[in-house]
Amino acid sequence: MNKQSNTYTIIYIIVLVVVVGAALALTSISLKDRQQANADADKMRQILASVGIEAPQGDIITSYDKYITRTFVIDSEGRPAPADAPAAFSVNIAAQSKEAASKRLLPVYECTLGDGSVKYILPMYGAGLWGPIWGYISVDSDGTTVYGAFFAHQGETPGLGAEIEKQAFSGQFSGKRIIVDGKFAPIAVIKAGMKAPEGSDHVDGISGGTITSKGVGAMLDNCLAPYAPFLKNLANDNTK
């Protein structure tokens, strides 16, 4: 075949595209398990961060298995989810956050700390200014008070909305109440100096990150409200 012909050039390009495409596909397939393992480990790291545990990079799974002593899925009435429901770690929180509260699958991670105290970790997912935001809230065993929090984002502005991932913001949530006088009361995220809604605890929003701050507040309300019956049950159990 004449290597200077258009036919040869077209065939050469087609073969090259096929070979390169096949190589990329094989590479992607071969790395899929490793990519999933890395994603799972990062999720475990975030869950542990909500209770103040910073697991070493090479020891995340071991730390997770040590401190997360039980996981389960409930419905919006606080009852165990159907037997065919996915495991807590596999529940797609992004998808569940868009469902009606009555239809959601709600994962719970039970954490036992070194001093024997038990915390319950609840996942959240919402929207910031430029993309999704998510996080985990840990609550004391009485179900009424926040123990710790972790927040992350996909593309918020550095120095502004991205500050939600900093301890200066998430640390404000420790000690805040989410069950007040037997009722669910979402933690308000408000501009510093403004008055909080009556009956609710509050934290200061990010200066210059108003939309992201509002997104965190909406996420707390949307994702934690369905857990209210479960949290109230914990509170009742602790008063017996």
Coordinates of N, CA and C in Angstrom, one line a residue:
M1 N 0.8 -1.2 0.0 CA 0.0 0.0 0.0 C 0.9 1.3 0.0
N2 N 0.5 2.2 -0.8 CA 1.2 3.5 -0.9 C 1.1 4.2 0.5
K3 N 2.2 4.4 1.2 CA 2.2 5.1 2.4 C 1.9 6.6 2.3
Q4 N 1.9 7.1 1.1 CA 1.6 8.5 0.9 C 0.2 8.8 0.6
S5 N -0.6 7.7 0.4 CA -2.0 7.8 0.0 C -2.9 8.2 1.2
N6 N -4.0 8.8 0.8 CA -5.0 9.2 1.9 C -5.6 7.9 2.5
T7 N -5.7 6.8 1.8 CA -6.3 5.6 2.4 C -5.4 5.1 3.5
Y8 N -4.1 5.1 3.2 CA -3.1 4.6 4.2 C -3.2 5.5 5.5
T9 N -3.3 6.8 5.3 CA -3.3 7.7 6.4 C -4.5 7.4 7.3
I10 N -5.7 7.3 6.6 CA -6.9 7.0 7.3 C -6.9 5.7 8.1
I11 N -6.4 4.6 7.4 CA -6.3 3.3 8.1 C -5.3 3.4 9.3
Y12 N -4.2 4.1 9.1 CA -3.2 4.3 10.2 C -3.8 5.0 11.4
I13 N -4.6 6.0 11.1 CA -5.2 6.8 12.2 C -6.2 5.9 13.0
I14 N -7.0 5.2 12.2 CA -8.0 4.3 12.8 C -7.4 3.2 13.7
V15 N -6.3 2.6 13.2 CA -5.6 1.6 13.9 C -5.0 2.2 15.2
L16 N -4.4 3.4 15.1 CA -3.8 4.1 16.2 C -4.8 4.4 17.3
V17 N -6.0 4.9 16.8 CA -7.0 5.2 17.8 C -7.5 4.0 18.5
V18 N -7.7 2.9 17.8 CA -8.2 1.6 18.4 C -7.2 1.1 19.4
V19 N -5.9 1.1 19.0 CA -4.8 0.6 19.9 C -4.7 1.5 21.2
V20 N -4.7 2.8 21.0 CA -4.6 3.7 22.2 C -5.8 3.5 23.1
G21 N -7.0 3.5 22.4 CA -8.3 3.4 23.2 C -8.3 2.1 24.0
A22 N -7.9 1.0 23.4 CA -7.8 -0.3 24.1 C -6.8 -0.3 25.2
A23 N -5.7 0.4 25.0 CA -4.7 0.5 26.1 C -5.2 1.3 27.3
L24 N -5.9 2.4 27.0 CA -6.5 3.2 28.0 C -7.6 2.5 28.8
A25 N -8.4 1.7 28.0 CA -9.5 0.9 28.6 C -8.9 -0.1 29.6
L26 N -7.9 -0.8 29.1 CA -7.3 -1.9 29.9 C -6.6 -1.3 31.2
T27 N -6.0 -0.1 31.0 CA -5.4 0.6 32.2 C -6.5 1.0 33.2
S28 N -7.6 1.5 32.7 CA -8.7 1.9 33.6 C -9.2 0.7 34.3
I29 N -9.4 -0.4 33.6 CA -10.0 -1.6 34.3 C -9.0 -2.1 35.3
S30 N -7.7 -2.1 35.0 CA -6.7 -2.7 35.9 C -6.6 -1.8 37.2
L31 N -6.9 -0.5 37.0 CA -6.7 0.4 38.2 C -8.0 0.6 39.0
K32 N -9.1 0.0 38.5 CA -10.4 0.3 39.1 C -10.5 -0.2 40.5
D33 N -10.0 -1.4 40.8 CA -10.1 -1.8 42.2 C -9.2 -1.0 43.1
R34 N -8.1 -0.5 42.6 CA -7.2 0.4 43.4 C -7.9 1.7 43.7
Q35 N -8.5 2.2 42.6 CA -9.2 3.5 42.8 C -10.3 3.4 43.8
Q36 N -11.1 2.3 43.7 CA -12.2 2.2 44.6 C -11.7 2.0 46.1
A37 N -10.6 1.3 46.2 CA -10.0 1.1 47.5 C -9.5 2.5 48.1
N38 N -8.9 3.3 47.3 CA -8.5 4.6 47.7 C -9.7 5.5 48.1
A39 N -10.8 5.4 47.3 CA -12.0 6.2 47.6 C -12.6 5.7 48.9
D40 N -12.6 4.4 49.2 CA -13.2 3.8 50.4 C -12.4 4.3 51.6
A41 N -11.0 4.2 51.4 CA -10.2 4.6 52.5 C -10.4 6.1 52.9
D42 N -10.5 7.0 51.9 CA -10.7 8.4 52.1 C -12.1 8.6 52.8
K43 N -13.1 7.8 52.4 CA -14.4 7.9 53.1 C -14.3 7.5 54.6
M44 N -13.5 6.5 54.8 CA -13.3 6.0 56.2 C -12.5 7.1 57.0
R45 N -11.6 7.8 56.4 CA -10.8 8.9 57.0 C -11.8 10.0 57.4
Q46 N -12.7 10.4 56.5 CA -13.6 11.4 56.8 C -14.6 11.1 57.9
I47 N -15.0 9.8 57.9 CA -15.9 9.4 59.0 C -15.2 9.5 60.4
L48 N -14.0 9.0 60.4 CA -13.2 9.1 61.7 C -12.9 10.6 62.1
A49 N -12.7 11.4 61.1 CA -12.4 12.8 61.4 C -13.6 13.5 62.1
S50 N -14.8 13.0 61.9 CA -15.9 13.6 62.6 C -15.9 13.4 64.1
V51 N -15.1 12.4 64.6 CA -15.0 12.2 66.0 C -13.6 12.5 66.5
G52 N -12.9 13.3 65.6 CA -11.5 13.8 66.0 C -10.4 12.8 65.9
I53 N -10.6 11.7 65.2 CA -9.6 10.7 65.0 C -8.8 10.9 63.7
E54 N -7.6 11.2 63.8 CA -6.7 11.4 62.6 C -5.9 10.1 62.3
A55 N -6.4 9.2 61.5 CA -5.7 8.0 61.2 C -4.5 8.2 60.3
P56 N -3.4 7.5 60.6 CA -2.2 7.6 59.7 C -2.6 7.1 58.3
Q57 N -2.0 7.7 57.3 CA -2.4 7.4 55.9 C -2.3 5.9 55.6
G58 N -1.4 5.2 56.1 CA -1.3 3.8 55.8 C -2.0 2.9 56.8
D59 N -2.8 3.5 57.7 CA -3.4 2.7 58.8 C -4.9 3.1 58.9
I60 N -5.5 3.6 57.8 CA -6.8 4.1 57.9 C -7.8 3.0 58.1
I61 N -7.7 1.9 57.4 CA -8.6 0.8 57.5 C -8.5 0.2 58.9
T62 N -7.3 0.0 59.4 CA -7.2 -0.6 60.7 C -7.8 0.3 61.8
S63 N -7.7 1.6 61.7 CA -8.3 2.5 62.6 C -9.8 2.5 62.5
Y64 N -10.3 2.4 61.3 CA -11.7 2.4 61.0 C -12.3 1.1 61.7
D65 N -11.7 0.0 61.4 CA -12.2 -1.3 62.0 C -12.1 -1.3 63.5
K66 N -11.2 -0.5 64.1 CA -11.0 -0.5 65.5 C -12.1 0.4 66.2
Y67 N -12.4 1.5 65.6 CA -13.3 2.5 66.3 C -14.7 2.4 65.8
I68 N -15.0 2.0 64.6 CA -16.4 1.8 64.1 C -16.8 0.4 64.4
T69 N -17.5 0.3 65.5 CA -17.8 -1.0 66.0 C -19.1 -1.6 65.5
R70 N -19.9 -0.8 64.9 CA -21.2 -1.3 64.3 C -21.7 -0.3 63.3
T71 N -22.3 -0.8 62.2 CA -23.0 0.1 61.2 C -24.3 -0.5 60.9
F72 N -25.3 0.4 60.6 CA -26.6 -0.1 60.3 C -27.4 0.9 59.5
V73 N -28.5 0.6 58.9 CA -29.3 1.5 58.1 C -30.7 1.5 58.7
I74 N -31.3 2.7 58.8 CA -32.6 2.8 59.4 C -33.5 3.6 58.4
D75 N -34.8 3.7 58.7 CA -35.7 4.5 57.9 C -36.0 5.8 58.6
S76 N -36.9 6.6 58.1 CA -37.2 7.9 58.7 C -38.0 7.8 60.0
E77 N -38.4 6.6 60.3 CA -39.1 6.3 61.6 C -38.2 5.8 62.7
G78 N -36.9 5.6 62.3 CA -35.9 5.1 63.2 C -35.9 3.6 63.3
R79 N -36.6 3.0 62.4 CA -36.7 1.5 62.4 C -35.6 0.9 61.5
P80 N -35.2 -0.3 61.7 CA -34.2 -0.9 60.8 C -34.7 -1.0 59.4
A81 N -33.9 -0.7 58.4 CA -34.2 -0.7 57.0 C -34.5 -2.2 56.6
P82 N -35.2 -2.3 55.4 CA -35.5 -3.7 55.0 C -34.3 -4.5 54.8
A83 N -34.4 -5.8 54.9 CA -33.3 -6.7 54.8 C -32.5 -6.6 53.5
D84 N -33.1 -6.2 52.5 CA -32.5 -6.1 51.2 C -31.8 -4.8 50.9
A85 N -31.8 -3.9 51.9 CA -31.2 -2.6 51.8 C -29.7 -2.8 51.8
P86 N -29.0 -1.9 51.1 CA -27.5 -2.0 51.0 C -26.9 -1.7 52.4
A87 N -25.6 -2.2 52.6 CA -24.9 -1.9 53.8 C -24.7 -0.4 54.0
A88 N -24.6 0.0 55.2 CA -24.4 1.5 55.5 C -23.4 2.1 54.6
F89 N -22.2 1.5 54.5 CA -21.1 2.1 53.8 C -21.4 2.3 52.3
S90 N -22.3 1.5 51.8 CA -22.6 1.5 50.4 C -23.7 2.4 50.0
V91 N -24.4 2.9 50.9 CA -25.6 3.8 50.6 C -25.1 5.1 49.9
N92 N -25.8 5.4 48.8 CA -25.4 6.6 48.0 C -26.1 7.8 48.7
I93 N -25.3 8.5 49.5 CA -25.9 9.7 50.2 C -26.4 10.8 49.3
A94 N -25.7 11.0 48.2 CA -26.0 12.0 47.3 C -27.4 11.8 46.7
A95 N -27.7 10.5 46.3 CA -29.0 10.1 45.8 C -30.1 10.2 46.9
Q96 N -29.7 9.7 48.1 CA -30.7 9.6 49.1 C -31.2 11.0 49.6
S97 N -30.2 12.0 49.5 CA -30.5 13.3 50.0 C -31.6 14.0 49.1
K98 N -31.8 13.5 47.9 CA -32.8 14.1 47.0 C -34.1 13.4 47.1
E99 N -34.2 12.3 47.8 CA -35.4 11.6 48.0 C -36.3 12.2 49.0
A100 N -37.6 12.0 49.0 CA -38.5 12.4 50.1 C -38.0 11.7 51.4
A101 N -38.0 12.4 52.5 CA -37.5 11.9 53.8 C -38.1 10.5 54.1
S102 N -39.4 10.3 53.8 CA -40.0 9.1 54.2 C -39.5 7.9 53.4
K103 N -38.8 8.1 52.3 CA -38.3 7.1 51.4 C -36.8 6.8 51.5
R104 N -36.1 7.6 52.4 CA -34.7 7.5 52.5 C -34.2 6.3 53.3
L105 N -33.0 5.9 52.9 CA -32.2 4.9 53.6 C -31.1 5.7 54.4
L106 N -31.1 5.6 55.7 CA -30.3 6.4 56.5 C -29.2 5.6 57.2
P107 N -27.9 5.8 56.8 CA -26.8 5.0 57.4 C -26.4 5.6 58.8
V108 N -26.0 4.7 59.7 CA -25.5 5.1 61.0 C -24.3 4.4 61.3
Y109 N -23.2 5.1 61.7 CA -22.0 4.5 62.1 C -21.8 4.7 63.6
E110 N -21.7 3.5 64.3 CA -21.5 3.6 65.7 C -20.1 3.5 66.0
C111 N -19.6 4.5 66.7 CA -18.2 4.6 67.0 C -17.9 4.5 68.6
T112 N -17.0 3.6 68.9 CA -16.6 3.5 70.3 C -15.2 4.0 70.5
L113 N -15.1 5.1 71.2 CA -13.8 5.7 71.4 C -12.9 5.0 72.5
G114 N -11.7 5.4 72.6 CA -10.8 4.8 73.5 C -11.2 4.8 74.9
D115 N -12.0 5.8 75.3 CA -12.5 5.8 76.7 C -13.8 5.0 76.9
G116 N -14.3 4.3 75.9 CA -15.5 3.5 76.0 C -16.7 4.2 75.6
S117 N -16.7 5.6 75.5 CA -17.9 6.3 75.1 C -18.3 6.0 73.7
V118 N -19.6 6.0 73.5 CA -20.2 5.7 72.1 C -20.7 7.0 71.5
K119 N -20.4 7.1 70.2 CA -20.9 8.2 69.4 C -21.5 7.6 68.1
Y120 N -22.5 8.4 67.6 CA -23.2 8.0 66.4 C -22.9 9.0 65.3
I121 N -22.4 8.5 64.2 CA -22.0 9.3 63.1 C -23.0 9.3 61.9
L122 N -23.4 10.4 61.5 CA -24.5 10.5 60.5 C -23.9 11.3 59.2
P123 N -24.1 10.7 58.0 CA -23.6 11.4 56.8 C -24.5 12.4 56.3
M124 N -24.0 13.4 55.5 CA -24.8 14.5 54.9 C -24.2 14.8 53.5
Y125 N -25.1 15.4 52.7 CA -24.7 15.8 51.4 C -25.6 16.9 50.9
G126 N -25.0 17.9 50.3 CA -25.7 19.1 49.9 C -25.1 19.8 48.8
A127 N -25.4 21.1 48.6 CA -24.9 21.9 47.5 C -24.3 23.2 48.0
G128 N -23.1 23.5 47.5 CA -22.5 24.8 47.8 C -22.7 25.8 46.7
L129 N -21.7 26.7 46.6 CA -21.8 27.7 45.5 C -21.4 27.1 44.2
W130 N -20.3 26.3 44.1 CA -19.8 25.8 42.8 C -20.0 24.3 42.6
G131 N -20.5 23.7 43.6 CA -20.6 22.2 43.5 C -21.0 21.6 44.8
P132 N -21.0 20.2 44.8 CA -21.5 19.5 46.0 C -20.6 19.8 47.2
I133 N -21.3 19.7 48.4 CA -20.6 19.7 49.7 C -21.1 18.5 50.4
W134 N -20.3 18.0 51.4 CA -20.8 16.9 52.1 C -20.1 16.9 53.5
G135 N -20.5 15.9 54.3 CA -19.8 15.9 55.6 C -20.4 14.8 56.5
Y136 N -19.9 14.8 57.7 CA -20.4 13.8 58.8 C -20.5 14.6 60.1
I137 N -21.6 14.3 60.8 CA -21.8 14.9 62.1 C -21.9 13.7 63.1
S138 N -21.1 13.8 64.2 CA -21.1 12.8 65.2 C -21.9 13.3 66.4
V139 N -22.7 12.5 67.0 CA -23.5 12.9 68.2 C -23.2 12.0 69.4
D140 N -23.4 12.6 70.5 CA -23.2 11.8 71.8 C -24.3 10.7 71.9
S141 N -24.1 9.8 72.8 CA -24.9 8.6 72.9 C -26.4 9.0 73.3
D142 N -26.5 10.2 73.9 CA -27.9 10.7 74.3 C -28.7 11.2 73.1
G143 N -28.0 11.3 71.9 CA -28.7 11.7 70.7 C -29.1 13.2 70.6
T144 N -28.7 14.0 71.6 CA -29.2 15.4 71.6 C -28.1 16.4 71.2
T145 N -26.8 16.0 71.4 CA -25.7 16.9 71.3 C -24.6 16.5 70.3
V146 N -24.1 17.5 69.5 CA -23.1 17.2 68.6 C -21.7 17.0 69.3
Y147 N -21.1 15.9 68.9 CA -19.7 15.7 69.5 C -18.7 16.3 68.6
G148 N -18.8 16.1 67.3 CA -17.8 16.6 66.3 C -18.4 16.7 64.9
A149 N -17.7 17.3 64.0 CA -18.2 17.4 62.6 C -17.0 17.5 61.6
F150 N -17.3 17.1 60.4 CA -16.3 17.1 59.3 C -17.1 17.6 58.1
F151 N -16.5 18.5 57.3 CA -17.1 19.0 56.1 C -16.1 19.0 55.0
A152 N -16.6 18.7 53.8 CA -15.7 18.7 52.6 C -16.5 19.3 51.4
H153 N -15.8 19.6 50.3 CA -16.4 20.2 49.2 C -15.7 19.8 47.9
Q154 N -16.3 20.0 46.8 CA -15.7 19.7 45.5 C -15.0 20.8 44.8
G155 N -15.6 22.0 44.9 CA -15.0 23.2 44.2 C -15.3 24.5 44.7
E156 N -15.4 24.7 46.1 CA -15.7 26.0 46.6 C -14.4 26.9 46.6
T157 N -14.6 28.1 46.7 CA -13.6 29.1 46.5 C -12.6 29.1 47.6
P158 N -11.3 28.9 47.3 CA -10.2 28.9 48.4 C -10.3 30.2 49.1
G159 N -10.2 30.1 50.4 CA -10.2 31.3 51.3 C -11.6 31.8 51.6
L160 N -12.6 31.3 50.9 CA -14.0 31.7 51.1 C -14.8 30.5 51.5
G161 N -15.6 30.0 50.6 CA -16.5 28.8 50.9 C -15.7 27.6 51.2
A162 N -14.4 27.5 50.7 CA -13.6 26.3 51.0 C -13.2 26.2 52.5
E163 N -13.4 27.3 53.2 CA -13.1 27.3 54.6 C -13.9 26.3 55.5
I164 N -15.0 25.8 54.9 CA -15.8 24.9 55.6 C -15.1 23.6 56.0
E165 N -14.0 23.3 55.3 CA -13.2 22.1 55.6 C -12.2 22.3 56.7
K166 N -12.1 23.6 57.2 CA -11.1 23.9 58.2 C -11.7 23.7 59.6
Q167 N -10.9 23.3 60.6 CA -11.3 23.1 62.0 C -11.9 24.4 62.6
A168 N -11.5 25.5 62.1 CA -12.1 26.8 62.7 C -13.6 26.8 62.4
F169 N -14.1 26.2 61.4 CA -15.5 26.2 61.1 C -16.1 25.0 61.7
S170 N -15.6 23.8 61.4 CA -16.3 22.6 61.9 C -16.2 22.4 63.4
G171 N -15.2 23.0 64.0 CA -15.0 22.9 65.5 C -16.1 23.6 66.2
Q172 N -16.8 24.6 65.6 CA -17.9 25.3 66.3 C -19.1 24.4 66.6
F173 N -19.2 23.3 65.9 CA -20.4 22.4 66.1 C -20.4 21.6 67.4
S174 N -19.2 21.4 67.9 CA -19.1 20.6 69.1 C -19.9 21.2 70.3
G175 N -20.7 20.4 70.9 CA -21.5 20.8 72.0 C -22.9 21.5 71.6
K176 N -23.1 21.7 70.3 CA -24.4 22.2 69.9 C -25.5 21.2 69.9
R177 N -26.7 21.6 70.2 CA -27.8 20.7 70.4 C -28.6 20.5 69.0
I178 N -29.0 19.3 68.8 CA -29.9 19.1 67.6 C -31.3 18.6 68.0
I179 N -31.4 18.2 69.3 CA -32.7 17.8 69.9 C -32.9 18.7 71.1
V180 N -33.8 19.6 71.0 CA -34.1 20.6 72.0 C -35.5 20.4 72.5
D181 N -35.7 20.1 73.8 CA -37.0 19.9 74.4 C -37.8 18.8 73.7
G182 N -37.0 17.8 73.3 CA -37.7 16.7 72.6 C -38.0 16.9 71.1
K183 N -37.5 18.0 70.6 CA -37.8 18.2 69.2 C -36.5 18.5 68.4
F184 N -36.5 18.1 67.1 CA -35.4 18.3 66.3 C -35.2 19.8 66.0
A185 N -34.0 20.3 66.2 CA -33.8 21.7 65.9 C -32.4 21.9 65.2
P186 N -32.5 22.0 63.9 CA -31.3 22.1 63.1 C -30.4 23.2 63.5
I187 N -29.1 23.0 63.5 CA -28.1 24.1 63.9 C -28.1 25.1 62.8
A188 N -28.3 26.4 63.2 CA -28.4 27.4 62.2 C -26.9 27.9 61.9
V189 N -26.7 28.2 60.6 CA -25.4 28.7 60.2 C -25.7 30.2 59.8
I190 N -25.2 31.1 60.6 CA -25.6 32.5 60.4 C -24.4 33.4 60.3
K191 N -24.6 34.6 59.8 CA -23.6 35.6 59.7 C -23.3 36.1 61.1
A192 N -22.0 36.2 61.4 CA -21.5 36.6 62.7 C -22.2 37.9 63.1
G193 N -22.8 37.9 64.3 CA -23.4 39.0 64.9 C -24.9 39.0 64.7
M194 N -25.4 38.2 63.8 CA -26.9 38.1 63.6 C -27.5 37.3 64.6
K195 N -28.8 37.4 64.8 CA -29.6 36.7 65.8 C -30.0 35.3 65.3
A196 N -29.8 34.3 66.1 CA -30.1 33.0 65.7 C -31.6 32.7 65.8
P197 N -32.2 31.8 65.1 CA -33.6 31.5 65.2 C -33.9 31.0 66.6
E198 N -35.0 31.4 67.2 CA -35.3 31.0 68.5 C -35.4 29.5 68.7
G199 N -34.8 29.0 69.7 CA -34.9 27.5 70.0 C -33.8 26.7 69.3
S200 N -32.9 27.4 68.5 CA -31.9 26.6 67.8 C -30.5 27.1 68.2
D201 N -29.6 26.2 68.3 CA -28.2 26.6 68.5 C -27.7 27.1 67.1
H202 N -26.5 27.8 67.1 CA -26.0 28.3 65.9 C -24.5 28.3 65.9
V203 N -24.0 28.5 64.7 CA -22.5 28.7 64.5 C -22.4 29.8 63.5
D204 N -21.2 30.5 63.5 CA -21.0 31.5 62.6 C -20.6 31.0 61.2
G205 N -21.2 31.6 60.2 CA -20.9 31.2 58.8 C -19.5 31.7 58.4
I206 N -19.1 31.4 57.2 CA -17.8 31.8 56.6 C -17.9 33.2 56.1
S207 N -17.0 34.0 56.6 CA -17.0 35.4 56.1 C -16.7 35.4 54.6
G208 N -17.5 36.0 53.8 CA -17.3 36.0 52.3 C -17.8 34.8 51.6
G209 N -18.3 33.8 52.4 CA -18.8 32.6 51.8 C -20.2 32.3 52.2
T210 N -21.1 33.4 51.9 CA -22.5 33.3 52.4 C -23.2 32.2 51.7
I211 N -23.1 32.0 50.4 CA -23.9 30.9 49.8 C -23.4 29.5 50.2
T212 N -22.1 29.3 50.4 CA -21.7 28.0 50.9 C -22.2 27.8 52.3
S213 N -22.1 28.9 53.2 CA -22.6 28.7 54.5 C -24.1 28.4 54.6
K214 N -24.9 29.0 53.7 CA -26.3 28.7 53.6 C -26.5 27.2 53.1
G215 N -25.6 26.8 52.2 CA -25.6 25.4 51.8 C -25.4 24.4 52.9
V216 N -24.5 24.8 53.8 CA -24.2 23.9 54.9 C -25.4 23.8 55.8
G217 N -26.0 25.0 56.1 CA -27.2 25.1 56.9 C -28.4 24.2 56.3
A218 N -28.6 24.4 55.0 CA -29.6 23.6 54.3 C -29.3 22.1 54.4
M219 N -28.1 21.8 54.2 CA -27.7 20.4 54.3 C -27.9 19.8 55.7
L220 N -27.6 20.5 56.7 CA -27.9 20.0 58.1 C -29.4 19.8 58.3
D221 N -30.2 20.7 57.8 CA -31.6 20.5 58.0 C -32.2 19.4 57.2
N222 N -31.8 19.3 55.9 CA -32.3 18.3 55.0 C -31.9 16.9 55.4
C223 N -30.6 16.8 55.8 CA -30.1 15.4 56.0 C -30.2 14.9 57.4
L224 N -30.3 15.8 58.4 CA -30.4 15.3 59.8 C -31.9 15.2 60.2
A225 N -32.8 16.0 59.6 CA -34.2 15.9 60.1 C -34.7 14.5 60.0
P226 N -34.5 13.7 59.0 CA -35.0 12.3 58.9 C -34.5 11.4 60.1
Y227 N -33.4 11.8 60.7 CA -32.8 11.0 61.8 C -33.5 11.4 63.1
A228 N -34.4 12.4 63.1 CA -35.0 12.8 64.4 C -35.6 11.7 65.2
P229 N -36.4 10.8 64.7 CA -36.9 9.7 65.5 C -35.8 8.8 66.1
F230 N -34.8 8.6 65.4 CA -33.7 7.8 65.9 C -33.0 8.5 67.0
L231 N -32.7 9.8 66.9 CA -32.1 10.6 67.9 C -32.9 10.7 69.1
K232 N -34.3 10.9 69.0 CA -35.2 11.0 70.1 C -35.2 9.7 70.9
N233 N -35.1 8.5 70.1 CA -35.1 7.2 70.8 C -33.8 7.1 71.7
L234 N -32.7 7.6 71.1 CA -31.4 7.6 71.9 C -31.6 8.4 73.2
A235 N -32.2 9.6 73.1 CA -32.4 10.5 74.2 C -33.3 9.8 75.2
N236 N -34.4 9.1 74.8 CA -35.3 8.4 75.7 C -34.6 7.3 76.4
D237 N -33.8 6.6 75.7 CA -33.1 5.4 76.3 C -32.1 5.9 77.4
N238 N -31.6 7.1 77.2 CA -30.6 7.6 78.2 C -31.3 8.2 79.4
T239 N -32.6 8.3 79.4 CA -33.3 8.9 80.5 C -34.0 7.8 81.4
K240 N -33.9 6.5 80.9 CA -34.5 5.4 81.6 C -33.6 5.0 82.8

